[in-house]
Amino acid sequence: MLRHVLQSLARHYPQADLTIVRRAFDLAVAAHSGQQRVSGEPYVTHPLAAAQILADIGIDPIAVTAAILHDVPEDTEYSLNDIEEKFGAEVARLVDGVTTLSKFSNHTHEQRQAENIRKMFLAMAVDIRVVLIKLADRLHNMRTLSALTLDKQLRIARQTLEIYAPLAERLGIWSIKWELEDLAFKSLEPESYRELARMLDTRRKGRESFVEKAIETLRPELAGAGIEAELSGRPKHLYSIWKKMQRKGAEIGEIYDVYAIRILVDEVKDCYAA
C-alpha cells in the first residue's frame, strides 16, 4: 500500500522528498499495531487507503502524511505533541483539524442541521486540506461499510449524503462526490441500486462507446476552430440517474442524459465558441 501511495505522489510531485511519508507510515504501523477494523483487517490499512485517495487526486505530500497519521492521537498512545515533534507543526495542525471535525459529524439526519455542520466544517478548517483528509477518510469508510451492522450502515450512509457528498461538491471534487453518493445509495436503497445497476450494465458498452465517439468527433472540430480544450466523458453515476427518475416519475428508458461530456477551455469566449 505504501508503494502505491509513493508512486502516486511521485507522479504529481516528481521533485518532492517523500521521506516524511515513509516515516509517517513506519509510525502508523507501530502505533496501530494489534488494532483491527471491524472487518478484521489491520487498522493501519484505513489511514493508508485514505492517503491513497488523496495522493491519486494530486494532494501534496504533507497532507498525505497527515492522512496516514490522522487517527494516531485519538486511537493510540502517541499524542499530538509527539506528531508535532516528529513531523512538524504543519502536519500536527492538519491532524488536529481532522480530529476536531470528526467530533461534529456523529449524529444528524435533519437537513438543516446537516447544512449547519457543512458550514461549520468549512469555517473551522483554516486549512482546506483538513476537509480533504476528512473526505478521504469517509470515502474509505464507505467503501468498507458492509463490515458494520445494518443500523450503522444506514446512519453513516445518510450522514454521507447529507454532509460529505455536498462538501465534496462544494469543493469541486467530483470523483469523490459521485462515489460517495453511489455508495450511500447502495446502502440506503439496495434494491433500487441493484436493479438500476443491472439495467445500465446491459447498456454500459453502448454508453461508453457513445461518449468515446462524441469526443473523437468534437476534438478535431474544436482544434479546427482554434479552441484549445480538454475533453473528458463519463456515463453518469447511478445516484444522479435514480434521483432524476424519482423527480420526473420516469422509467430508465425515459431518461436520456445518462452520459456527460465535459469541455474545459481557457476563456469564457471559448465556451460560447465551443
PDB file of C-alpha atoms in Angstrom:
ATOM      1  CA  MET A   1       0.000   0.000   0.000  1.00  0.00           C
ATOM      2  CA  LEU A   2       2.835   2.397   0.830  1.00  0.00           C
ATOM      3  CA  ARG A   3       4.468   1.755  -2.536  1.00  0.00           C
ATOM      4  CA  HIS A   4       1.266   2.709  -4.355  1.00  0.00           C
ATOM      5  CA  VAL A   5       0.913   5.901  -2.297  1.00  0.00           C
ATOM      6  CA  LEU A   6       4.518   6.875  -3.059  1.00  0.00           C
ATOM      7  CA  GLN A   7       4.069   6.132  -6.768  1.00  0.00           C
ATOM      8  CA  SER A   8       1.011   8.397  -6.942  1.00  0.00           C
ATOM      9  CA  LEU A   9       2.813  11.193  -5.101  1.00  0.00           C
ATOM     10  CA  ALA A  10       5.891  10.876  -7.310  1.00  0.00           C
ATOM     11  CA  ARG A  11       3.693  11.191 -10.389  1.00  0.00           C
ATOM     12  CA  HIS A  12       2.264  14.515  -9.166  1.00  0.00           C
ATOM     13  CA  TYR A  13       5.359  15.780  -7.305  1.00  0.00           C
ATOM     14  CA  PRO A  14       8.400  14.330  -9.099  1.00  0.00           C
ATOM     15  CA  GLN A  15      10.866  16.598  -7.247  1.00  0.00           C
ATOM     16  CA  ALA A  16       9.454  16.053  -3.745  1.00  0.00           C
ATOM     17  CA  ASP A  17      11.375  14.372  -0.938  1.00  0.00           C
ATOM     18  CA  LEU A  18       8.966  11.675   0.270  1.00  0.00           C
ATOM     19  CA  THR A  19      10.985  10.629   3.313  1.00  0.00           C
ATOM     20  CA  ILE A  20       8.370  12.185   5.625  1.00  0.00           C
ATOM     21  CA  VAL A  21       5.670   9.952   4.114  1.00  0.00           C
ATOM     22  CA  ARG A  22       7.777   6.831   4.710  1.00  0.00           C
ATOM     23  CA  ARG A  23       8.412   7.902   8.307  1.00  0.00           C
ATOM     24  CA  ALA A  24       4.691   8.503   8.832  1.00  0.00           C
ATOM     25  CA  PHE A  25       3.993   5.014   7.528  1.00  0.00           C
ATOM     26  CA  ASP A  26       6.502   3.499   9.958  1.00  0.00           C
ATOM     27  CA  LEU A  27       4.954   5.343  12.903  1.00  0.00           C
ATOM     28  CA  ALA A  28       1.384   4.481  11.894  1.00  0.00           C
ATOM     29  CA  VAL A  29       2.232   0.782  11.568  1.00  0.00           C
ATOM     30  CA  ALA A  30       3.878   0.803  15.004  1.00  0.00           C
ATOM     31  CA  ALA A  31       1.164   2.926  16.657  1.00  0.00           C
ATOM     32  CA  HIS A  32      -1.752   0.882  15.298  1.00  0.00           C
ATOM     33  CA  SER A  33      -0.005  -2.466  15.865  1.00  0.00           C
ATOM     34  CA  GLY A  34      -2.525  -5.042  17.091  1.00  0.00           C
ATOM     35  CA  GLN A  35      -5.534  -2.877  16.219  1.00  0.00           C
ATOM     36  CA  GLN A  36      -8.104  -4.225  13.764  1.00  0.00           C
ATOM     37  CA  ARG A  37     -11.015  -2.829  11.835  1.00  0.00           C
ATOM     38  CA  VAL A  38     -14.453  -4.436  12.236  1.00  0.00           C
ATOM     39  CA  SER A  39     -13.744  -6.338   9.008  1.00  0.00           C
ATOM     40  CA  GLY A  40     -10.721  -7.981  10.651  1.00  0.00           C
ATOM     41  CA  GLU A  41      -8.160  -6.096   8.552  1.00  0.00           C
ATOM     42  CA  PRO A  42      -5.211  -4.409  10.280  1.00  0.00           C
ATOM     43  CA  TYR A  43      -6.373  -0.935  11.284  1.00  0.00           C
ATOM     44  CA  VAL A  44      -3.468   0.772   9.530  1.00  0.00           C
ATOM     45  CA  THR A  45      -4.969  -0.189   6.153  1.00  0.00           C
ATOM     46  CA  HIS A  46      -7.620   2.508   6.705  1.00  0.00           C
ATOM     47  CA  PRO A  47      -5.371   5.601   7.031  1.00  0.00           C
ATOM     48  CA  LEU A  48      -3.226   4.247   4.202  1.00  0.00           C
ATOM     49  CA  ALA A  49      -6.290   3.919   1.966  1.00  0.00           C
ATOM     50  CA  ALA A  50      -7.317   7.500   2.829  1.00  0.00           C
ATOM     51  CA  ALA A  51      -3.788   8.634   1.964  1.00  0.00           C
ATOM     52  CA  GLN A  52      -4.026   6.810  -1.382  1.00  0.00           C
ATOM     53  CA  ILE A  53      -7.266   8.614  -2.272  1.00  0.00           C
ATOM     54  CA  LEU A  54      -5.580  11.974  -1.656  1.00  0.00           C
ATOM     55  CA  ALA A  55      -2.382  11.027  -3.474  1.00  0.00           C
ATOM     56  CA  ASP A  56      -4.397   9.938  -6.517  1.00  0.00           C
ATOM     57  CA  ILE A  57      -6.113  13.321  -6.837  1.00  0.00           C
ATOM     58  CA  GLY A  58      -2.831  15.219  -6.504  1.00  0.00           C
ATOM     59  CA  ILE A  59      -2.879  16.446  -2.901  1.00  0.00           C
ATOM     60  CA  ASP A  60       0.559  17.360  -1.556  1.00  0.00           C
ATOM     61  CA  PRO A  61       2.861  15.065   0.475  1.00  0.00           C
ATOM     62  CA  ILE A  62       2.307  16.983   3.734  1.00  0.00           C
ATOM     63  CA  ALA A  63      -1.454  16.395   3.613  1.00  0.00           C
ATOM     64  CA  VAL A  64      -0.894  12.757   2.639  1.00  0.00           C
ATOM     65  CA  THR A  65       1.428  12.416   5.649  1.00  0.00           C
ATOM     66  CA  ALA A  66      -1.315  13.854   7.881  1.00  0.00           C
ATOM     67  CA  ALA A  67      -3.830  11.415   6.373  1.00  0.00           C
ATOM     68  CA  ILE A  68      -1.599   8.468   7.301  1.00  0.00           C
ATOM     69  CA  LEU A  69      -1.388   9.798  10.871  1.00  0.00           C
ATOM     70  CA  HIS A  70      -4.922  11.143  11.252  1.00  0.00           C
ATOM     71  CA  ASP A  71      -6.123   8.520  13.758  1.00  0.00           C
ATOM     72  CA  VAL A  72      -2.883   8.210  15.745  1.00  0.00           C
ATOM     73  CA  PRO A  73      -3.558  10.800  18.513  1.00  0.00           C
ATOM     74  CA  GLU A  74      -7.129   9.585  19.069  1.00  0.00           C
ATOM     75  CA  ASP A  75      -6.571   5.845  18.972  1.00  0.00           C
ATOM     76  CA  THR A  76      -3.000   5.165  20.098  1.00  0.00           C
ATOM     77  CA  GLU A  77      -0.541   6.049  22.853  1.00  0.00           C
ATOM     78  CA  TYR A  78       1.090   8.723  20.682  1.00  0.00           C
ATOM     79  CA  SER A  79      -0.084  12.294  21.342  1.00  0.00           C
ATOM     80  CA  LEU A  80      -0.484  15.287  19.060  1.00  0.00           C
ATOM     81  CA  ASN A  81       2.702  16.672  20.642  1.00  0.00           C
ATOM     82  CA  ASP A  82       4.504  13.518  19.510  1.00  0.00           C
ATOM     83  CA  ILE A  83       3.237  14.113  15.969  1.00  0.00           C
ATOM     84  CA  GLU A  84       4.448  17.720  16.041  1.00  0.00           C
ATOM     85  CA  GLU A  85       7.827  16.743  17.437  1.00  0.00           C
ATOM     86  CA  LYS A  86       8.398  14.049  14.799  1.00  0.00           C
ATOM     87  CA  PHE A  87       6.716  15.607  11.741  1.00  0.00           C
ATOM     88  CA  GLY A  88       6.439  19.337  12.350  1.00  0.00           C
ATOM     89  CA  ALA A  89       3.750  21.878  13.163  1.00  0.00           C
ATOM     90  CA  GLU A  90       2.034  21.779   9.767  1.00  0.00           C
ATOM     91  CA  VAL A  91       1.348  18.041   9.864  1.00  0.00           C
ATOM     92  CA  ALA A  92       0.236  18.266  13.509  1.00  0.00           C
ATOM     93  CA  ARG A  93      -2.154  21.119  12.685  1.00  0.00           C
ATOM     94  CA  LEU A  94      -3.790  19.085   9.918  1.00  0.00           C
ATOM     95  CA  VAL A  95      -4.134  16.004  12.131  1.00  0.00           C
ATOM     96  CA  ASP A  96      -5.642  18.103  14.929  1.00  0.00           C
ATOM     97  CA  GLY A  97      -8.074  19.693  12.484  1.00  0.00           C
ATOM     98  CA  VAL A  98      -9.316  16.293  11.284  1.00  0.00           C
ATOM     99  CA  THR A  99      -9.825  15.164  14.895  1.00  0.00           C
ATOM    100  CA  THR A 100     -11.817  18.313  15.648  1.00  0.00           C
ATOM    101  CA  LEU A 101     -14.045  17.955  12.580  1.00  0.00           C
ATOM    102  CA  SER A 102     -14.788  14.319  13.406  1.00  0.00           C
ATOM    103  CA  LYS A 103     -16.416  15.353  16.678  1.00  0.00           C
ATOM    104  CA  PHE A 104     -19.025  17.424  14.837  1.00  0.00           C
ATOM    105  CA  SER A 105     -20.282  14.823  12.394  1.00  0.00           C
ATOM    106  CA  ASN A 106     -21.517  11.967  14.522  1.00  0.00           C
ATOM    107  CA  HIS A 107     -25.279  12.450  14.669  1.00  0.00           C
ATOM    108  CA  THR A 108     -27.589  14.156  12.231  1.00  0.00           C
ATOM    109  CA  HIS A 109     -30.344  13.161   9.860  1.00  0.00           C
ATOM    110  CA  GLU A 110     -32.073  16.525   9.828  1.00  0.00           C
ATOM    111  CA  GLN A 111     -31.362  18.607   6.740  1.00  0.00           C
ATOM    112  CA  ARG A 112     -30.969  21.998   8.383  1.00  0.00           C
ATOM    113  CA  GLN A 113     -28.585  20.589  10.967  1.00  0.00           C
ATOM    114  CA  ALA A 114     -26.594  18.930   8.169  1.00  0.00           C
ATOM    115  CA  GLU A 115     -26.242  22.295   6.405  1.00  0.00           C
ATOM    116  CA  ASN A 116     -25.023  23.866   9.656  1.00  0.00           C
ATOM    117  CA  ILE A 117     -22.415  21.143  10.034  1.00  0.00           C
ATOM    118  CA  ARG A 118     -21.214  21.607   6.435  1.00  0.00           C
ATOM    119  CA  LYS A 119     -20.807  25.340   7.084  1.00  0.00           C
ATOM    120  CA  MET A 120     -19.030  24.620  10.359  1.00  0.00           C
ATOM    121  CA  PHE A 121     -16.619  22.244   8.607  1.00  0.00           C
ATOM    122  CA  LEU A 122     -15.604  24.892   6.093  1.00  0.00           C
ATOM    123  CA  ALA A 123     -15.422  27.667   8.701  1.00  0.00           C
ATOM    124  CA  MET A 124     -13.343  25.651  11.157  1.00  0.00           C
ATOM    125  CA  ALA A 125     -10.898  24.291   8.607  1.00  0.00           C
ATOM    126  CA  VAL A 126      -8.386  27.133   8.386  1.00  0.00           C
ATOM    127  CA  ASP A 127      -6.537  24.812   6.003  1.00  0.00           C
ATOM    128  CA  ILE A 128      -8.898  23.266   3.437  1.00  0.00           C
ATOM    129  CA  ARG A 129      -6.687  20.173   3.335  1.00  0.00           C
ATOM    130  CA  VAL A 130      -8.261  19.203   6.669  1.00  0.00           C
ATOM    131  CA  VAL A 131     -11.612  18.807   4.917  1.00  0.00           C
ATOM    132  CA  LEU A 132      -9.969  16.874   2.074  1.00  0.00           C
ATOM    133  CA  ILE A 133      -8.446  14.415   4.550  1.00  0.00           C
ATOM    134  CA  LYS A 134     -11.838  14.024   6.226  1.00  0.00           C
ATOM    135  CA  LEU A 135     -13.472  13.345   2.846  1.00  0.00           C
ATOM    136  CA  ALA A 136     -10.863  10.686   2.035  1.00  0.00           C
ATOM    137  CA  ASP A 137     -11.395   9.159   5.479  1.00  0.00           C
ATOM    138  CA  ARG A 138     -15.142   8.985   4.873  1.00  0.00           C
ATOM    139  CA  LEU A 139     -14.775   7.606   1.342  1.00  0.00           C
ATOM    140  CA  HIS A 140     -12.713   4.656   2.516  1.00  0.00           C
ATOM    141  CA  ASN A 141     -15.161   4.037   5.354  1.00  0.00           C
ATOM    142  CA  MET A 142     -17.975   3.969   2.798  1.00  0.00           C
ATOM    143  CA  ARG A 143     -16.046   1.531   0.596  1.00  0.00           C
ATOM    144  CA  THR A 144     -15.798  -0.859   3.556  1.00  0.00           C
ATOM    145  CA  LEU A 145     -19.243  -0.206   5.041  1.00  0.00           C
ATOM    146  CA  SER A 146     -20.516  -3.765   4.672  1.00  0.00           C
ATOM    147  CA  ALA A 147     -18.479  -4.913   7.690  1.00  0.00           C
ATOM    148  CA  LEU A 148     -20.721  -2.873  10.022  1.00  0.00           C
ATOM    149  CA  THR A 149     -24.148  -3.669  11.430  1.00  0.00           C
ATOM    150  CA  LEU A 150     -27.116  -2.611   9.280  1.00  0.00           C
ATOM    151  CA  ASP A 151     -28.194   0.250  11.558  1.00  0.00           C
ATOM    152  CA  LYS A 152     -24.670   1.710  11.484  1.00  0.00           C
ATOM    153  CA  GLN A 153     -24.529   1.323   7.716  1.00  0.00           C
ATOM    154  CA  LEU A 154     -27.769   3.268   7.322  1.00  0.00           C
ATOM    155  CA  ARG A 155     -26.740   6.021   9.743  1.00  0.00           C
ATOM    156  CA  ILE A 156     -23.347   6.530   8.097  1.00  0.00           C
ATOM    157  CA  ALA A 157     -24.823   6.399   4.577  1.00  0.00           C
ATOM    158  CA  ARG A 158     -27.438   9.078   5.416  1.00  0.00           C
ATOM    159  CA  GLN A 159     -24.793  11.245   7.005  1.00  0.00           C
ATOM    160  CA  THR A 160     -22.640  10.816   3.896  1.00  0.00           C
ATOM    161  CA  LEU A 161     -25.438  12.071   1.627  1.00  0.00           C
ATOM    162  CA  GLU A 162     -26.280  14.955   3.967  1.00  0.00           C
ATOM    163  CA  ILE A 163     -22.795  16.216   4.813  1.00  0.00           C
ATOM    164  CA  TYR A 164     -19.890  14.681   2.928  1.00  0.00           C
ATOM    165  CA  ALA A 165     -21.127  14.421  -0.663  1.00  0.00           C
ATOM    166  CA  PRO A 166     -22.330  18.073  -0.646  1.00  0.00           C
ATOM    167  CA  LEU A 167     -18.968  19.111   0.821  1.00  0.00           C
ATOM    168  CA  ALA A 168     -17.128  17.324  -1.983  1.00  0.00           C
ATOM    169  CA  GLU A 169     -19.403  19.062  -4.493  1.00  0.00           C
ATOM    170  CA  ARG A 170     -18.787  22.456  -2.915  1.00  0.00           C
ATOM    171  CA  LEU A 171     -15.056  21.885  -3.205  1.00  0.00           C
ATOM    172  CA  GLY A 172     -15.365  20.697  -6.813  1.00  0.00           C
ATOM    173  CA  ILE A 173     -14.014  17.200  -6.126  1.00  0.00           C
ATOM    174  CA  TRP A 174     -16.479  15.466  -8.401  1.00  0.00           C
ATOM    175  CA  SER A 175     -14.953  11.987  -8.420  1.00  0.00           C
ATOM    176  CA  ILE A 176     -15.269  11.761  -4.627  1.00  0.00           C
ATOM    177  CA  LYS A 177     -18.779  13.264  -4.656  1.00  0.00           C
ATOM    178  CA  TRP A 178     -20.035  10.734  -7.228  1.00  0.00           C
ATOM    179  CA  GLU A 179     -18.541   7.745  -5.451  1.00  0.00           C
ATOM    180  CA  LEU A 180     -19.852   8.857  -2.049  1.00  0.00           C
ATOM    181  CA  GLU A 181     -23.344   9.262  -3.487  1.00  0.00           C
ATOM    182  CA  ASP A 182     -23.337   5.893  -5.232  1.00  0.00           C
ATOM    183  CA  LEU A 183     -22.042   4.079  -2.150  1.00  0.00           C
ATOM    184  CA  ALA A 184     -24.649   5.762   0.060  1.00  0.00           C
ATOM    185  CA  PHE A 185     -27.374   4.944  -2.492  1.00  0.00           C
ATOM    186  CA  LYS A 186     -26.248   1.295  -2.477  1.00  0.00           C
ATOM    187  CA  SER A 187     -26.758   1.130   1.317  1.00  0.00           C
ATOM    188  CA  LEU A 188     -29.942   3.177   1.613  1.00  0.00           C
ATOM    189  CA  GLU A 189     -31.815   1.800  -1.430  1.00  0.00           C
ATOM    190  CA  PRO A 190     -30.196  -1.592  -2.114  1.00  0.00           C
ATOM    191  CA  GLU A 191     -32.987  -2.978  -4.315  1.00  0.00           C
ATOM    192  CA  SER A 192     -33.213   0.169  -6.444  1.00  0.00           C
ATOM    193  CA  TYR A 193     -29.427   0.272  -6.698  1.00  0.00           C
ATOM    194  CA  ARG A 194     -29.154  -3.352  -7.846  1.00  0.00           C
ATOM    195  CA  GLU A 195     -31.994  -3.027 -10.361  1.00  0.00           C
ATOM    196  CA  LEU A 196     -30.654   0.200 -11.856  1.00  0.00           C
ATOM    197  CA  ALA A 197     -27.104  -1.186 -11.981  1.00  0.00           C
ATOM    198  CA  ARG A 198     -28.391  -4.293 -13.766  1.00  0.00           C
ATOM    199  CA  MET A 199     -30.332  -2.275 -16.344  1.00  0.00           C
ATOM    200  CA  LEU A 200     -27.476   0.117 -17.022  1.00  0.00           C
ATOM    201  CA  ASP A 201     -24.902  -2.655 -17.186  1.00  0.00           C
ATOM    202  CA  THR A 202     -26.650  -4.114 -20.223  1.00  0.00           C
ATOM    203  CA  ARG A 203     -26.214  -0.733 -21.925  1.00  0.00           C
ATOM    204  CA  ARG A 204     -22.797   0.168 -20.488  1.00  0.00           C
ATOM    205  CA  LYS A 205     -20.701  -0.655 -23.546  1.00  0.00           C
ATOM    206  CA  GLY A 206     -23.033   1.337 -25.760  1.00  0.00           C
ATOM    207  CA  ARG A 207     -22.950   4.287 -23.360  1.00  0.00           C
ATOM    208  CA  GLU A 208     -19.165   4.276 -23.150  1.00  0.00           C
ATOM    209  CA  SER A 209     -18.871   3.895 -26.907  1.00  0.00           C
ATOM    210  CA  PHE A 210     -21.190   6.872 -27.437  1.00  0.00           C
ATOM    211  CA  VAL A 211     -19.034   9.070 -25.175  1.00  0.00           C
ATOM    212  CA  GLU A 212     -15.820   7.978 -26.928  1.00  0.00           C
ATOM    213  CA  LYS A 213     -17.260   8.635 -30.407  1.00  0.00           C
ATOM    214  CA  ALA A 214     -18.592  12.031 -29.376  1.00  0.00           C
ATOM    215  CA  ILE A 215     -15.164  13.063 -28.042  1.00  0.00           C
ATOM    216  CA  GLU A 216     -13.483  11.770 -31.205  1.00  0.00           C
ATOM    217  CA  THR A 217     -15.861  13.952 -33.233  1.00  0.00           C
ATOM    218  CA  LEU A 218     -15.522  17.032 -31.036  1.00  0.00           C
ATOM    219  CA  ARG A 219     -11.731  17.105 -30.654  1.00  0.00           C
ATOM    220  CA  PRO A 220     -10.804  17.858 -34.309  1.00  0.00           C
ATOM    221  CA  GLU A 221     -13.760  20.246 -34.671  1.00  0.00           C
ATOM    222  CA  LEU A 222     -12.579  22.287 -31.692  1.00  0.00           C
ATOM    223  CA  ALA A 223      -8.980  22.240 -32.898  1.00  0.00           C
ATOM    224  CA  GLY A 224     -10.118  23.347 -36.361  1.00  0.00           C
ATOM    225  CA  ALA A 225     -11.880  26.329 -34.779  1.00  0.00           C
ATOM    226  CA  GLY A 226      -8.691  27.261 -32.910  1.00  0.00           C
ATOM    227  CA  ILE A 227     -10.087  26.312 -29.495  1.00  0.00           C
ATOM    228  CA  GLU A 228      -7.684  24.684 -27.052  1.00  0.00           C
ATOM    229  CA  ALA A 229      -9.709  22.332 -24.885  1.00  0.00           C
ATOM    230  CA  GLU A 230      -9.511  19.353 -22.566  1.00  0.00           C
ATOM    231  CA  LEU A 231     -12.261  16.800 -23.140  1.00  0.00           C
ATOM    232  CA  SER A 232     -13.451  14.098 -20.810  1.00  0.00           C
ATOM    233  CA  GLY A 233     -16.554  11.980 -20.715  1.00  0.00           C
ATOM    234  CA  ARG A 234     -18.288   9.505 -18.470  1.00  0.00           C
ATOM    235  CA  PRO A 235     -21.507   7.574 -18.091  1.00  0.00           C
ATOM    236  CA  LYS A 236     -23.409   9.379 -15.303  1.00  0.00           C
ATOM    237  CA  HIS A 237     -23.305   7.763 -11.883  1.00  0.00           C
ATOM    238  CA  LEU A 238     -26.228   5.712 -10.623  1.00  0.00           C
ATOM    239  CA  TYR A 239     -27.427   8.041  -7.886  1.00  0.00           C
ATOM    240  CA  SER A 240     -27.857  11.025 -10.213  1.00  0.00           C
ATOM    241  CA  ILE A 241     -29.863   8.912 -12.677  1.00  0.00           C
ATOM    242  CA  TRP A 242     -32.031   7.498  -9.883  1.00  0.00           C
ATOM    243  CA  LYS A 243     -32.696  10.993  -8.475  1.00  0.00           C
ATOM    244  CA  LYS A 244     -33.790  12.182 -11.899  1.00  0.00           C
ATOM    245  CA  MET A 245     -36.099   9.170 -12.254  1.00  0.00           C
ATOM    246  CA  GLN A 246     -37.637   9.975  -8.849  1.00  0.00           C
ATOM    247  CA  ARG A 247     -38.024  13.668  -9.655  1.00  0.00           C
ATOM    248  CA  LYS A 248     -39.663  13.058 -13.027  1.00  0.00           C
ATOM    249  CA  GLY A 249     -41.566   9.914 -12.069  1.00  0.00           C
ATOM    250  CA  ALA A 250     -39.889   8.317 -15.107  1.00  0.00           C
ATOM    251  CA  GLU A 251     -38.617   4.877 -16.012  1.00  0.00           C
ATOM    252  CA  ILE A 252     -34.996   4.330 -17.007  1.00  0.00           C
ATOM    253  CA  GLY A 253     -35.949   4.157 -20.690  1.00  0.00           C
ATOM    254  CA  GLU A 254     -37.317   7.697 -20.449  1.00  0.00           C
ATOM    255  CA  ILE A 255     -34.054   9.139 -19.070  1.00  0.00           C
ATOM    256  CA  TYR A 256     -31.796  10.049 -21.963  1.00  0.00           C
ATOM    257  CA  ASP A 257     -28.971  12.064 -20.412  1.00  0.00           C
ATOM    258  CA  VAL A 258     -27.186   9.079 -18.910  1.00  0.00           C
ATOM    259  CA  TYR A 259     -23.781  10.323 -20.044  1.00  0.00           C
ATOM    260  CA  ALA A 260     -21.866  13.566 -19.785  1.00  0.00           C
ATOM    261  CA  ILE A 261     -19.065  15.173 -21.742  1.00  0.00           C
ATOM    262  CA  ARG A 262     -17.026  17.969 -20.205  1.00  0.00           C
ATOM    263  CA  ILE A 263     -15.121  20.533 -22.282  1.00  0.00           C
ATOM    264  CA  LEU A 264     -12.640  22.693 -20.374  1.00  0.00           C
ATOM    265  CA  VAL A 265     -11.393  25.820 -22.128  1.00  0.00           C
ATOM    266  CA  ASP A 266      -9.205  28.752 -21.101  1.00  0.00           C
ATOM    267  CA  GLU A 267     -11.600  31.672 -21.553  1.00  0.00           C
ATOM    268  CA  VAL A 268     -15.304  32.455 -21.329  1.00  0.00           C
ATOM    269  CA  LYS A 269     -15.466  33.388 -25.015  1.00  0.00           C
ATOM    270  CA  ASP A 270     -14.232  29.892 -25.870  1.00  0.00           C
ATOM    271  CA  CYS A 271     -17.223  28.439 -24.015  1.00  0.00           C
ATOM    272  CA  TYR A 272     -19.565  30.174 -26.451  1.00  0.00           C
ATOM    273  CA  ALA A 273     -17.399  29.225 -29.409  1.00  0.00           C
ATOM    274  CA  ALA A 274     -17.343  25.592 -28.298  1.00  0.00           C
TER     275      ALA A 274
END
